[in-house]
Structure formats: C-alpha cells, structure tokens
Tab-separated table of C-alpha atoms in Angstrom:
chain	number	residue	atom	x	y	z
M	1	UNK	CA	2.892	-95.297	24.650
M	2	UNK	CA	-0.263	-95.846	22.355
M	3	UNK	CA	-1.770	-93.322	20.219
M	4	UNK	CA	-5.096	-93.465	22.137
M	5	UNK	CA	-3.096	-92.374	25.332
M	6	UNK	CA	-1.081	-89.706	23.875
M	7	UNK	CA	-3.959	-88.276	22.481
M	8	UNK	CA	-6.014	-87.916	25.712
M	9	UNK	CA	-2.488	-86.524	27.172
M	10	UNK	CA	-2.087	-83.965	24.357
M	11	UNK	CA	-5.699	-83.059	24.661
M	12	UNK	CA	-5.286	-82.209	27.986
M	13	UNK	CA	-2.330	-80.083	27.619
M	14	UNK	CA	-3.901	-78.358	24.602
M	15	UNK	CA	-6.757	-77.405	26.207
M	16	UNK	CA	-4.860	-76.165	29.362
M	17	UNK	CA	-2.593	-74.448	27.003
M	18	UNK	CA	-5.229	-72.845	25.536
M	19	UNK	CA	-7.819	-71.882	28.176
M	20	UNK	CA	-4.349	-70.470	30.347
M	21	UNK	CA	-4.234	-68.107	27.006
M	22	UNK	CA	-5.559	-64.335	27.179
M	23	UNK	CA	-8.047	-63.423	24.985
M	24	UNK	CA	-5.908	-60.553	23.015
M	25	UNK	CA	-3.545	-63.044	22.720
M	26	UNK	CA	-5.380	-65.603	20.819
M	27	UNK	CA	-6.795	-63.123	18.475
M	28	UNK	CA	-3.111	-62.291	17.317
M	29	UNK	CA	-1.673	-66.187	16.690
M	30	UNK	CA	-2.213	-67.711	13.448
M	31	UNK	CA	-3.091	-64.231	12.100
M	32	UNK	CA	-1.448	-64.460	8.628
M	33	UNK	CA	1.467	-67.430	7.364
M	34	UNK	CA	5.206	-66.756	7.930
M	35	UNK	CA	6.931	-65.538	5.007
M	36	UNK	CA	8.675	-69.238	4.584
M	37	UNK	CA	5.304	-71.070	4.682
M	38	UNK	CA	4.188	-69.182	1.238
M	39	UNK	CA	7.016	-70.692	-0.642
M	40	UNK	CA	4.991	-73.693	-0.292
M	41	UNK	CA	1.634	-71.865	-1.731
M	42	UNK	CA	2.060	-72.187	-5.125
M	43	UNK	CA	-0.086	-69.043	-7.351
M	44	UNK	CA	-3.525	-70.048	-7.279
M	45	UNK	CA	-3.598	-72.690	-5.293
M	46	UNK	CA	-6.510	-74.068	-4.121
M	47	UNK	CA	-5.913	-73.909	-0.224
M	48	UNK	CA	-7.866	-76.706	2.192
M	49	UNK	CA	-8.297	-75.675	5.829
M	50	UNK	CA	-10.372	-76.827	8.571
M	51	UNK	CA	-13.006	-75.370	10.723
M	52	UNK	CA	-10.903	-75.475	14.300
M	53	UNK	CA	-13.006	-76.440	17.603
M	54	UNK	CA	-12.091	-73.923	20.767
M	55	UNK	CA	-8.870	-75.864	21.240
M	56	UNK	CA	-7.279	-76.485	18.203
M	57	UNK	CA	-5.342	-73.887	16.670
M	58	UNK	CA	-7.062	-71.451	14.786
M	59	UNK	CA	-7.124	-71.679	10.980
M	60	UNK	CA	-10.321	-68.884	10.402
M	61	UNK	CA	-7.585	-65.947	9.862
M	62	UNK	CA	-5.284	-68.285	6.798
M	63	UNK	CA	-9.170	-68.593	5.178
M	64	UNK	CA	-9.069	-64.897	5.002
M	65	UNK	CA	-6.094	-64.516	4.505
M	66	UNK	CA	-5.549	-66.655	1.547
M	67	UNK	CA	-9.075	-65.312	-0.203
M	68	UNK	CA	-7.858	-61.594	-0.185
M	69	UNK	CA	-4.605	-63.327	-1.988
M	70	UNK	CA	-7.027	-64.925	-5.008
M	71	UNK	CA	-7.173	-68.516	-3.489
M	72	UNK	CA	-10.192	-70.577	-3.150
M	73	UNK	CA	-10.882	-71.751	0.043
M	74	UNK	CA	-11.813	-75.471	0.781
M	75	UNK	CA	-13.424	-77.059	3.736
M	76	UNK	CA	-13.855	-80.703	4.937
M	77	UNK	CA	-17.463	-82.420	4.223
M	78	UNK	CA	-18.864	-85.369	4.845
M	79	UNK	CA	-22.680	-86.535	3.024
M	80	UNK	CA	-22.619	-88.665	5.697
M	81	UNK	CA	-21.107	-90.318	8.614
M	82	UNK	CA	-19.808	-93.500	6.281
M	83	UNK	CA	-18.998	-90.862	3.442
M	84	UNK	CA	-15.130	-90.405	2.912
M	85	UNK	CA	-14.156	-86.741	3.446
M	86	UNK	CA	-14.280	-84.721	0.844
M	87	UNK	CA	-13.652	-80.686	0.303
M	88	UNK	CA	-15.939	-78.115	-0.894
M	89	UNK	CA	-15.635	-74.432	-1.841
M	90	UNK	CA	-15.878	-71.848	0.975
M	91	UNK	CA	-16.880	-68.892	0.129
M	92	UNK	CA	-17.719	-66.635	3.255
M	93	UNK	CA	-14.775	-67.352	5.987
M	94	UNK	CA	-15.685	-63.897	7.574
M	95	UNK	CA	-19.134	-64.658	8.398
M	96	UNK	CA	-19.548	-68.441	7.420
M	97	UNK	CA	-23.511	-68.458	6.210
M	98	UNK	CA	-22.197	-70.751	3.751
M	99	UNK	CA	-21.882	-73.672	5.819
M	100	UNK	CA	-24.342	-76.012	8.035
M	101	UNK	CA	-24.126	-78.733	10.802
M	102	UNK	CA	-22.639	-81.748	9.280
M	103	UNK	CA	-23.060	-85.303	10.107
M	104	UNK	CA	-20.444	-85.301	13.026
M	105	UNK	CA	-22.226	-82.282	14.056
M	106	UNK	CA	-19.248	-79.836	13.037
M	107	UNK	CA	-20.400	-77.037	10.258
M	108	UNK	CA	-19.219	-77.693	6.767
M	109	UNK	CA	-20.071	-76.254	3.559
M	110	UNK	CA	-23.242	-77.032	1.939
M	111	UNK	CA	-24.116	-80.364	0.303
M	112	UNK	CA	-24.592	-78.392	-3.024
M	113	UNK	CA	-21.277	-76.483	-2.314
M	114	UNK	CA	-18.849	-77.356	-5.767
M	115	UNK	CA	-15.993	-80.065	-4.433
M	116	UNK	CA	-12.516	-79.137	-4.764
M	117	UNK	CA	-9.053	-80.541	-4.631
M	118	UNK	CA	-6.719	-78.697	-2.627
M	119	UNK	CA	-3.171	-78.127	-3.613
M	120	UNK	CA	-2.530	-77.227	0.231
M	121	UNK	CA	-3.620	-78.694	2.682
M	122	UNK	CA	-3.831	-77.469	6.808
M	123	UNK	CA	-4.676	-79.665	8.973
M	124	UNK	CA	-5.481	-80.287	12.554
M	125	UNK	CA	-3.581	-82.225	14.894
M	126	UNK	CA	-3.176	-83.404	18.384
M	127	UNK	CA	0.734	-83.943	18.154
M	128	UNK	CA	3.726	-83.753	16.440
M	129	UNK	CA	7.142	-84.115	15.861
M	130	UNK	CA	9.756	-81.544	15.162
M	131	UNK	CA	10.057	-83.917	11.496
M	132	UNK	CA	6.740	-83.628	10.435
M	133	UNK	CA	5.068	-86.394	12.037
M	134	UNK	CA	1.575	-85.846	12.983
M	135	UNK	CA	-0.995	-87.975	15.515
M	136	UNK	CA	-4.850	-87.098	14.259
M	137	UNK	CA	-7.893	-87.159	16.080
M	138	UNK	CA	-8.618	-91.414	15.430
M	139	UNK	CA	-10.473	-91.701	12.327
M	140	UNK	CA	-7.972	-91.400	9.662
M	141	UNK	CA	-9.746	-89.196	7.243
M	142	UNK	CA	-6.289	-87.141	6.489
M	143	UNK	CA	-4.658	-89.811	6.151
M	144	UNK	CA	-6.601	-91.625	3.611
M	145	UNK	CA	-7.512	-88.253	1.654
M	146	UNK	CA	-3.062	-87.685	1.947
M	147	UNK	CA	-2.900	-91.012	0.540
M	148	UNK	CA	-4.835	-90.888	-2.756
M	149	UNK	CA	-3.844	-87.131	-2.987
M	150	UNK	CA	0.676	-87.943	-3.065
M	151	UNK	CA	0.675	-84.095	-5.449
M	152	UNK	CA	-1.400	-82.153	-2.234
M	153	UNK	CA	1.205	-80.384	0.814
M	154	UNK	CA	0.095	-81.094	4.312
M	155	UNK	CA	0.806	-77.930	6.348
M	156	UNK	CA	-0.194	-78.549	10.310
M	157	UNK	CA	-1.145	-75.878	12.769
M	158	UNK	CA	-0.632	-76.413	16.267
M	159	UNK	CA	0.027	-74.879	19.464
M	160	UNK	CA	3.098	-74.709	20.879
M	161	UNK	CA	2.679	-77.522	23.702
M	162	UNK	CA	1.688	-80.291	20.896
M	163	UNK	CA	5.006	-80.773	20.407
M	164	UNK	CA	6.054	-84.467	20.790
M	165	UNK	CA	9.412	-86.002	20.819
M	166	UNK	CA	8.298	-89.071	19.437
M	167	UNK	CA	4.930	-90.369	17.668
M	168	UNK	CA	3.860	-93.633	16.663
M	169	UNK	CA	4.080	-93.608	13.119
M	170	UNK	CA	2.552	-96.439	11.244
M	171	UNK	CA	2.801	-97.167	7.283
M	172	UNK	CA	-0.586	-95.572	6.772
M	173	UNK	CA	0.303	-92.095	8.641
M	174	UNK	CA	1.068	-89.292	6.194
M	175	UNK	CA	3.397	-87.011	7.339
M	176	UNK	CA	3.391	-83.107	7.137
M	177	UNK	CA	5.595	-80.910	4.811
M	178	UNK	CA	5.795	-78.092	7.899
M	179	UNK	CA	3.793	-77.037	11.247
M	180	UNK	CA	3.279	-73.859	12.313
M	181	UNK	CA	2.975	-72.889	16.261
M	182	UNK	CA	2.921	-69.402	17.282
M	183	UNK	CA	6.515	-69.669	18.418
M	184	UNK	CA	7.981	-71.521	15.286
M	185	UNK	CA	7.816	-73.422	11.764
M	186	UNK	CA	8.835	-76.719	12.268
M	187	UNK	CA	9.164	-79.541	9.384
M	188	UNK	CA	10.831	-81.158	6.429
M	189	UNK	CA	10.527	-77.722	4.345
M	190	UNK	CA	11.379	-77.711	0.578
C-alpha cells in the first residue's frame, strides 16, 4: 500500500480513536515520560516537541514536564512556507503567549524567539512500527532536520491504534529511537 493511502487510513482511525476517548481520559495520557524514556534524556538536554493538533497525541504535558526538570523547550518554526524547519525556544508551555500563527497556520514561537538545537527530539506521526519506523504527515521536514542532525534522538508519540505492522520505509525516512502510546514504549531503545 502507498504512504498517501495509509496515511488517510491512519488518520481515520486516529481520529476515531481519539474522538471515541473520554475527556478525563485524555487529560491523564502523555502526562509525564515512563521511567525508561528518561534514560534517553540526557542532563540538560535541550528537548524539541511539537505543538499537537486535536488528534495527534498530546505533547503539551512533556513541555511542562521537562521545564520543571531544567530543560529548554523547543518548538518547530517556519519564516516561511519555503523556509526549512527550524526550532526555537519556548518559554511559556502553560499558557503559550509566546507563540503566533505561523505560515502553515499552526502557532509557533516568535520570529525573534532564539533558535535551538534539540538533543531530543518528539515528534508526530501518523504510523509506526513496533521497530521504530515512522510514516509523517507528507512534507518531510523531520526527516530532513533527522538527517543533518545524525547526534539528535527521535522519540515518537502516538496513540495506541497508529500502530502499523509494516511501513514503507524509503532511504530518506529516519527512524525513531522509541514511541510512546498510552499502553506501551515501543522501539530500538539503547
């Protein structure tokens, strides 16, 4: 099957998944790491993350988390639609009046926000595989931002139903160190 099918597949799952979920429930997932994940968070660690939509698994609790622990928080920007993706400091994940509508109409940080690199990366997904093989949303910005960056770990979050038994994977796909569902971590680990 080709990626542009699996993803409107996924998509639909994930957004079934999600809007089947209670309310009380999706304020307790993705709360705070598992204890195995933070053997991967090295001591000061600059940690990226990603500003989920209403489907994708929710990274706004790791931002806080993560800051009370001493880490500065990173978020995806773009100066512009053509721009490669870049990350800037994030300094208010609890009420987010650092950030403004972007050119893809998703709110990053400000243009004048510093740019950092982040020594962990989360990232969003559509699917994976139980070995750390990951199907994006189509434009590739991970992937190219994975490639030039070999020293940065890509953690995924995902929901449960993502789960794939097979991906495409081409040469240009970067694969992820570990995912973490509600249910499970799943990956290559150390």
């Amino acid at each position: 099957m080709d990626k542009d099918t699996l993803r409107k597949q996924l998509r639909s799952a994930r957004r079934d998944h999600v809007a089947a979920l209670p309310d009380s429930m999706r304020a307790l997932v993705f709360h705070r790491p598992p204890s195995p994940l933070l053997d991967l968070v090295p001591e000061g660690a600059v940690i990226g993350l990603y500003r989920a939509n209403p489907f994708e698994a929710p990274a706004a609790s790791y931002a806080n988390f993560f800051l009370d622990r001493g880490h500065e928080i990173a978020l995806p920007r773009f100066a512009s639609r053509n721009a490669p993706m870049e990350f800037a400091h994030h300094s208010d994940p609890f009420d987010e009046e650092d950030l403004e509508v972007g050119p893809f109409g998703l709110l990053q940080p400000f243009l004048d926000a510093p740019v950092l690199e982040p020594d962990v990366l989360f990232v969003p997904l559509v699917g994976f595989t139980a070995d750390g093989k990951r199907l994006g949303q189509g434009g590739g910005h991970y992937d190219r931002w994975l490639t030039d960056r070999p020293g940065a770990t890509p953690i995924g979050l995902a929901w449960d139903c993502q789960l794939a038994e097979e991906l495409p994977h081409e040469e240009h796909d970067q694969s992820l160190r570990a995912i973490v569902t509600p249910t499970r971590l799943y990956g290559p680990l150390p």
